[in-house]
Amino acid sequence: MLRAGLGRRSRCCGGLWRSPCPEAAGGCARALSAASAFPSPGSGGGARSGGAPPAGASNVKPLDGVKILDLTRVLAGPFATMNLGDLGAEVIKVERPGAGDDTRAWGPPFVGTESVYFLSVNRNKKSIAINMKDSKGVKLIKELAAASDVFVENFVPGKLAEMGLGYEDIKKIAPHIVYCSITGYGQTGPVVQRGGYDSIAAAVSGLMHITGHEDGEPVRPGVAMTDLATGLYTYGAVMAGLLQRYKTGKGLHIDCNLLSTQVACLTHVAANYLNCKIEPKRWGTAHGSIVPYQAFKTKDGYIVVGAGNDHQFVTVCKILNLPEVSKDSRYKTNTLRVQNRKELIDILSTRFSEKATIEWLQLFEGSGVPYGPINNMQQVFSDPQTLLLPKLEHGFKQQKLYCTMDL
């Protein structure tokens, strides 16, 4: 049995994140138990104490003192809670005994015995394995919830309620809780009992229909954008929920789902259809409403150039030494360039193919026209601008939790 300390929740009432709350049945935030504990990357040292951080502390993060009980797995939920952890929240990740999060087995590649996929979205967390099919496990989850500010789960609607862990159940013992459910299709409707994976939601929502080469097959984006966008919506909704609780003193239930997220992210494509009944098509790297705005093949690679207005288009023609094109009446405005897309793109493509990517990058530098190469991962992570980005490293320290009973 692994043994160490899980921080006690402060009983202070008030402060930005903490609303008055009753004692949980059986004593709030006493030592908690689990059958086993999984290592979770980036867990660092002991748990922070709850409540508001000391006034004037120079290293205070926005969510210091906020405790999150994370019952999610795979991507959307873990991505959301990881981002909340980056802002200082204490995240307790609940996993299945023996197997853990599904993504622990997603590989290769592995770092040691850990799946790189799992590590990529589970930074800043402490992990505990609980058998939620056992009544003792349910009791433990309730004790953890009573000691937490936020409860995040991604089970099929109704599944946790069957275990006595639905929102109404948790609300009774933790009326302060910000309870967030992440599902494939929401809480109501004819298909809510279906499981939700990124690729299926991307297909149903129309994202795959508009992604891929022109006249080619539908294509899945290179990363799980529907899951990631849902995670970001969840992240923002939880922050708003905490602010709402601060104003009202009451918790709430948040409903996030893959389908609504991706439909919302269709933005202008959805608006074009809803307002003008225009059925979109696939454009590859190009844009349906802006020309030129796409990748062009060079002698040794690709460069992406976007001329979002007429002035930028004139600049592009000047850099390509094609002044006559900018003066051509067929290309004077963006609307005309969209109408005469094929002829214009053929002219520009021929010119771009005459030089290497680095030569074009040097010519576009300082022009005011948005541009950039299509990089592989080695190029991405050796780019001088990328090297300036903040770096968050995983810790492989095992986080251990006090155990007062065996499940």
XYZ file of C-alpha atoms in Angstrom:
407
model
C 0.000 0.000 0.000
C 1.316 3.441 -0.887
C 1.095 6.017 1.872
C 1.660 9.765 2.047
C -0.398 12.906 2.525
C -3.406 14.373 0.736
C -3.844 17.986 1.827
C -6.757 18.858 4.081
C -9.287 21.276 2.681
C -9.306 24.548 4.515
C -12.555 25.305 6.302
C -12.233 29.041 5.673
C -15.381 30.516 4.172
C -15.232 33.371 1.711
C -12.368 34.439 -0.517
C -12.663 34.594 -4.267
C -12.915 30.849 -4.874
C -14.355 29.525 -1.655
C -18.007 29.880 -0.739
C -19.517 28.880 2.611
C -20.146 25.162 2.636
C -21.562 22.661 5.102
C -19.619 19.816 6.603
C -19.805 16.656 4.514
C -21.374 13.621 6.066
C -18.812 11.643 7.982
C -16.434 14.610 8.382
C -15.184 16.720 5.496
C -11.641 16.192 4.283
C -10.498 13.579 6.711
C -7.760 11.189 5.584
C -8.975 9.451 2.422
C -8.451 5.946 1.144
C -7.746 4.077 -2.067
C -6.753 0.601 -3.137
C -3.653 1.873 -4.894
C -2.127 5.032 -6.266
C -0.870 5.632 -9.784
C 2.066 7.943 -10.512
C 0.925 11.048 -12.339
C 3.464 13.298 -14.050
C 4.298 16.699 -12.704
C 2.759 16.059 -9.285
C 5.707 17.623 -7.497
C 5.595 17.795 -3.733
C 2.778 17.641 -1.233
C -0.671 19.058 -1.788
C -1.304 22.731 -1.321
C -3.559 23.638 1.531
C -7.024 24.863 0.533
C -8.404 28.347 0.875
C -7.061 31.683 -0.271
C -3.263 32.022 -0.617
C -1.371 34.496 1.575
C -1.933 38.120 0.617
C 0.966 39.657 -1.271
C 2.560 36.348 -2.179
C 4.743 36.941 -5.226
C 4.307 33.463 -6.691
C 0.540 33.162 -6.408
C -1.200 31.570 -9.389
C -4.808 32.426 -10.323
C -6.219 29.086 -9.135
C -4.027 28.502 -6.090
C -6.224 26.990 -3.372
C -8.767 25.542 -5.821
C -9.192 21.762 -5.637
C -10.399 19.787 -8.652
C -11.634 16.207 -8.580
C -10.960 14.838 -12.063
C -12.880 11.713 -13.108
C -12.098 12.176 -16.806
C -9.995 10.078 -19.130
C -8.586 10.110 -22.665
C -8.266 13.700 -24.000
C -10.943 16.423 -23.718
C -11.326 16.225 -19.932
C -7.664 15.637 -19.074
C -6.664 18.528 -21.376
C -9.093 20.832 -19.562
C -7.961 19.851 -16.070
C -4.292 20.025 -17.064
C -4.783 23.634 -18.146
C -6.542 24.400 -14.868
C -3.585 22.809 -13.091
C -1.229 25.067 -15.045
C -3.039 27.993 -13.405
C -2.380 26.583 -9.945
C -5.356 24.331 -9.193
C -4.729 21.126 -7.276
C -5.984 18.302 -9.509
C -6.748 14.847 -8.109
C -7.141 12.408 -11.014
C -9.274 9.334 -10.287
C -8.406 6.213 -12.311
C -9.443 2.571 -12.526
C -7.446 0.202 -10.316
C -5.013 -1.875 -12.351
C -5.487 -0.239 -15.756
C -5.838 3.485 -15.115
C -6.699 5.972 -17.840
C -7.148 4.302 -21.245
C -4.340 6.435 -22.686
C -1.756 4.865 -20.374
C -1.789 1.971 -22.870
C -1.767 4.137 -26.005
C 1.625 3.583 -27.550
C 4.323 3.318 -28.600
C 6.008 5.649 -28.025
C 6.590 5.310 -24.280
C 8.890 7.146 -21.886
C 9.990 4.328 -19.646
C 6.689 2.590 -18.947
C 4.526 5.686 -19.429
C 2.628 6.392 -22.639
C 3.763 9.674 -24.177
C 0.133 10.332 -25.125
C -0.906 10.043 -21.468
C 1.920 12.298 -20.333
C 0.995 14.969 -22.876
C -2.316 15.796 -21.150
C -1.793 14.835 -17.504
C 0.729 17.340 -16.232
C 0.139 18.923 -12.790
C -1.942 16.075 -11.383
C -1.979 13.653 -8.493
C -3.503 10.296 -9.305
C -5.497 7.883 -7.187
C -7.061 4.550 -8.192
C -10.588 3.946 -6.890
C -13.018 1.139 -7.639
C -16.229 3.098 -8.174
C -18.246 -0.115 -8.587
C -17.672 -0.757 -4.899
C -19.754 1.090 -2.278
C -16.585 2.015 -0.412
C -15.232 3.564 -3.585
C -18.419 5.606 -4.046
C -18.146 6.782 -0.463
C -14.546 7.827 -1.053
C -15.461 9.778 -4.198
C -18.107 11.645 -2.193
C -15.575 12.509 0.503
C -13.173 13.788 -2.137
C -15.974 15.801 -3.755
C -16.928 17.385 -0.447
C -13.306 18.504 -0.107
C -13.147 19.884 -3.656
C -14.296 22.986 -5.488
C -14.726 21.420 -8.932
C -15.882 17.968 -10.072
C -15.180 17.064 -13.720
C -16.386 13.817 -15.343
C -16.821 12.401 -18.841
C -19.060 9.377 -18.356
C -22.055 8.557 -20.570
C -25.063 10.535 -19.234
C -26.733 8.739 -16.340
C -23.835 6.396 -15.591
C -22.589 8.241 -12.529
C -26.154 8.825 -11.320
C -26.618 5.040 -11.284
C -23.634 4.871 -8.910
C -24.982 7.673 -6.718
C -22.394 10.128 -8.052
C -24.512 12.268 -10.409
C -24.805 16.014 -9.983
C -27.904 15.809 -7.771
C -26.151 13.272 -5.526
C -22.972 15.333 -5.170
C -24.933 18.555 -4.751
C -26.533 17.167 -1.577
C -23.166 16.783 0.161
C -21.345 19.607 -1.648
C -23.778 22.390 -2.629
C -20.772 24.567 -3.424
C -19.501 22.214 -6.154
C -18.922 23.312 -9.741
C -19.830 20.016 -11.435
C -18.852 19.739 -15.097
C -19.980 16.893 -17.369
C -18.176 16.267 -20.679
C -20.009 13.976 -23.094
C -20.237 13.193 -26.779
C -23.694 14.635 -27.381
C -24.941 16.404 -24.250
C -27.434 15.417 -21.560
C -30.625 15.172 -23.643
C -31.597 13.994 -27.121
C -31.907 10.780 -29.157
C -28.200 9.824 -29.246
C -26.906 10.862 -25.814
C -26.154 7.259 -24.838
C -23.604 6.899 -27.627
C -19.947 7.032 -26.705
C -18.102 10.077 -27.953
C -14.664 9.985 -29.552
C -13.050 12.874 -31.394
C -13.138 11.293 -34.852
C -16.816 10.403 -34.618
C -17.754 13.896 -33.412
C -15.600 15.424 -36.168
C -17.514 13.335 -38.697
C -21.019 13.973 -37.335
C -20.400 17.707 -36.898
C -19.262 18.182 -40.505
C -15.614 18.979 -39.748
C -14.362 16.018 -41.786
C -16.681 16.979 -44.636
C -14.850 20.303 -45.040
C -11.333 18.982 -44.386
C -9.111 17.492 -47.077
C -7.913 18.123 -50.603
C -10.296 19.710 -53.058
C -12.341 16.923 -54.662
C -10.549 14.429 -52.398
C -11.700 12.176 -49.565
C -12.707 13.534 -46.135
C -9.682 13.845 -43.839
C -9.275 13.757 -40.081
C -7.224 16.715 -38.781
C -3.701 15.782 -37.661
C -4.562 16.274 -33.987
C -7.876 15.708 -32.193
C -9.147 19.264 -32.620
C -12.715 18.486 -31.496
C -11.477 16.994 -28.218
C -9.022 19.832 -27.686
C -11.600 22.522 -28.435
C -14.029 20.829 -26.024
C -11.281 20.840 -23.413
C -10.790 24.569 -23.910
C -14.545 25.234 -23.697
C -14.573 23.170 -20.488
C -11.615 25.103 -19.117
C -13.391 28.414 -19.728
C -16.730 27.133 -18.421
C -15.158 25.942 -15.160
C -13.485 29.326 -14.681
C -16.843 31.028 -15.305
C -18.511 28.567 -12.924
C -16.095 29.474 -10.149
C -16.790 33.161 -10.730
C -20.550 32.474 -10.746
C -20.221 30.642 -7.435
C -18.317 33.584 -5.994
C -21.232 35.843 -6.938
C -24.081 33.557 -5.852
C -22.555 31.337 -3.183
C -23.978 28.314 -4.990
C -22.510 25.573 -7.163
C -23.841 24.602 -10.580
C -23.886 21.888 -13.251
C -22.016 22.594 -16.520
C -22.760 20.593 -19.686
C -19.935 20.445 -22.270
C -19.997 18.090 -25.231
C -18.045 17.296 -28.370
C -20.882 17.839 -30.844
C -21.935 21.302 -29.672
C -18.294 22.359 -29.443
C -17.460 21.379 -32.993
C -20.699 22.766 -34.455
C -19.922 26.076 -32.720
C -16.398 25.978 -34.166
C -17.764 25.741 -37.718
C -18.194 29.553 -37.408
C -18.393 31.121 -40.890
C -18.919 27.750 -42.605
C -22.069 27.211 -40.539
C -23.123 30.832 -41.055
C -22.715 30.495 -44.833
C -25.056 27.528 -44.828
C -27.612 28.866 -42.342
C -27.868 32.259 -44.013
C -27.209 31.484 -47.673
C -27.737 27.711 -47.958
C -24.202 27.356 -49.333
C -22.992 23.756 -48.908
C -19.225 23.994 -48.257
C -16.540 22.029 -50.063
C -13.047 20.921 -49.203
C -10.301 23.385 -50.100
C -7.102 21.656 -48.973
C -4.867 24.423 -47.594
C -6.874 27.127 -49.401
C -9.753 29.276 -48.155
C -13.204 29.399 -49.703
C -13.575 33.174 -49.312
C -10.017 34.572 -49.580
C -7.559 34.326 -52.502
C -4.615 33.885 -52.283
C -4.652 32.197 -48.884
C -2.969 28.788 -49.128
C 0.209 26.747 -49.368
C 2.379 27.013 -52.471
C 4.987 24.432 -53.487
C 8.520 25.786 -53.735
C 11.667 24.186 -55.132
C 12.257 22.268 -51.909
C 9.132 22.526 -49.756
C 6.098 24.708 -49.146
C 5.307 28.255 -48.091
C 1.897 29.458 -46.910
C 0.897 32.993 -47.906
C -2.275 34.844 -46.971
C -3.354 38.085 -48.625
C -6.300 39.189 -46.523
C -6.847 42.486 -48.310
C -6.143 44.173 -51.643
C -3.066 46.021 -50.398
C -1.470 42.763 -49.263
C -2.238 41.201 -52.639
C -0.408 44.026 -54.426
C 2.558 43.437 -52.086
C 2.560 39.704 -52.872
C 2.654 40.471 -56.603
C 5.523 42.923 -56.059
C 7.554 40.311 -54.136
C 6.887 37.740 -56.873
C 7.842 40.335 -59.504
C 4.394 40.067 -61.079
C 3.258 43.730 -61.179
C 1.063 43.072 -64.194
C -1.010 40.580 -62.174
C -1.870 43.141 -59.522
C -3.070 45.482 -62.290
C -5.161 42.842 -64.049
C -8.860 43.784 -63.787
C -9.732 40.136 -62.987
C -7.800 40.319 -59.709
C -8.455 43.873 -58.479
C -10.608 42.871 -55.506
C -10.842 39.809 -53.307
C -14.297 39.022 -54.699
C -12.869 38.994 -58.213
C -9.889 36.903 -57.109
C -12.248 34.322 -55.599
C -14.224 34.236 -58.847
C -11.041 33.797 -60.898
C -9.239 31.601 -58.380
C -7.920 28.895 -60.730
C -6.219 31.220 -63.226
C -4.624 33.318 -60.486
C -3.405 30.373 -58.413
C -1.844 28.803 -61.508
C 0.156 31.999 -62.135
C 1.296 32.310 -58.518
C 2.116 28.596 -58.197
C 4.390 28.728 -61.232
C 6.351 31.632 -59.757
C 6.649 30.119 -56.261
C 8.091 26.912 -57.752
C 11.093 28.838 -59.098
C 12.825 29.463 -55.744
C 13.629 27.528 -52.569
C 11.534 28.095 -49.453
C 14.288 29.996 -47.610
C 14.604 32.442 -50.520
C 10.894 33.233 -50.410
C 10.982 33.590 -46.638
C 13.744 36.168 -46.954
C 11.843 38.084 -49.641
C 8.621 38.183 -47.585
C 10.396 39.243 -44.377
C 9.188 42.684 -43.291
C 6.591 42.914 -46.071
C 3.555 43.027 -43.790
C 2.068 40.005 -45.570
C 1.388 36.981 -43.326
C 3.548 34.030 -44.441
C 5.401 31.008 -43.128
C 6.888 27.637 -44.077
C 5.191 24.292 -43.495
C 7.453 22.848 -40.804
C 8.011 19.298 -39.641
C 8.380 18.683 -35.897
C 12.168 19.041 -35.923
C 11.789 22.428 -37.587
C 8.978 23.454 -35.226
C 11.025 22.808 -32.101
C 14.215 24.387 -33.427
C 12.461 27.552 -34.614
C 13.840 30.595 -32.738
C 10.315 31.828 -31.947
C 9.231 28.425 -30.637
C 12.314 28.303 -28.435
C 11.058 31.407 -26.626
C 7.818 29.692 -25.573
C 7.457 28.767 -21.877
C 8.531 25.207 -21.159
C 6.584 23.030 -18.736
C 8.410 19.877 -17.725
C 6.910 16.685 -16.384
C 8.043 15.375 -13.020
C 8.038 11.620 -12.588
C 7.730 11.766 -8.812
C 5.151 9.334 -7.497
C 2.346 11.058 -5.609
C 1.127 8.962 -2.743
C -2.070 9.316 -0.722
C -2.998 8.395 2.826
C -5.023 5.193 2.911
C -7.290 4.538 5.873
C -9.163 1.565 4.406
C -8.721 -1.043 1.725
C -11.278 -1.303 -1.072
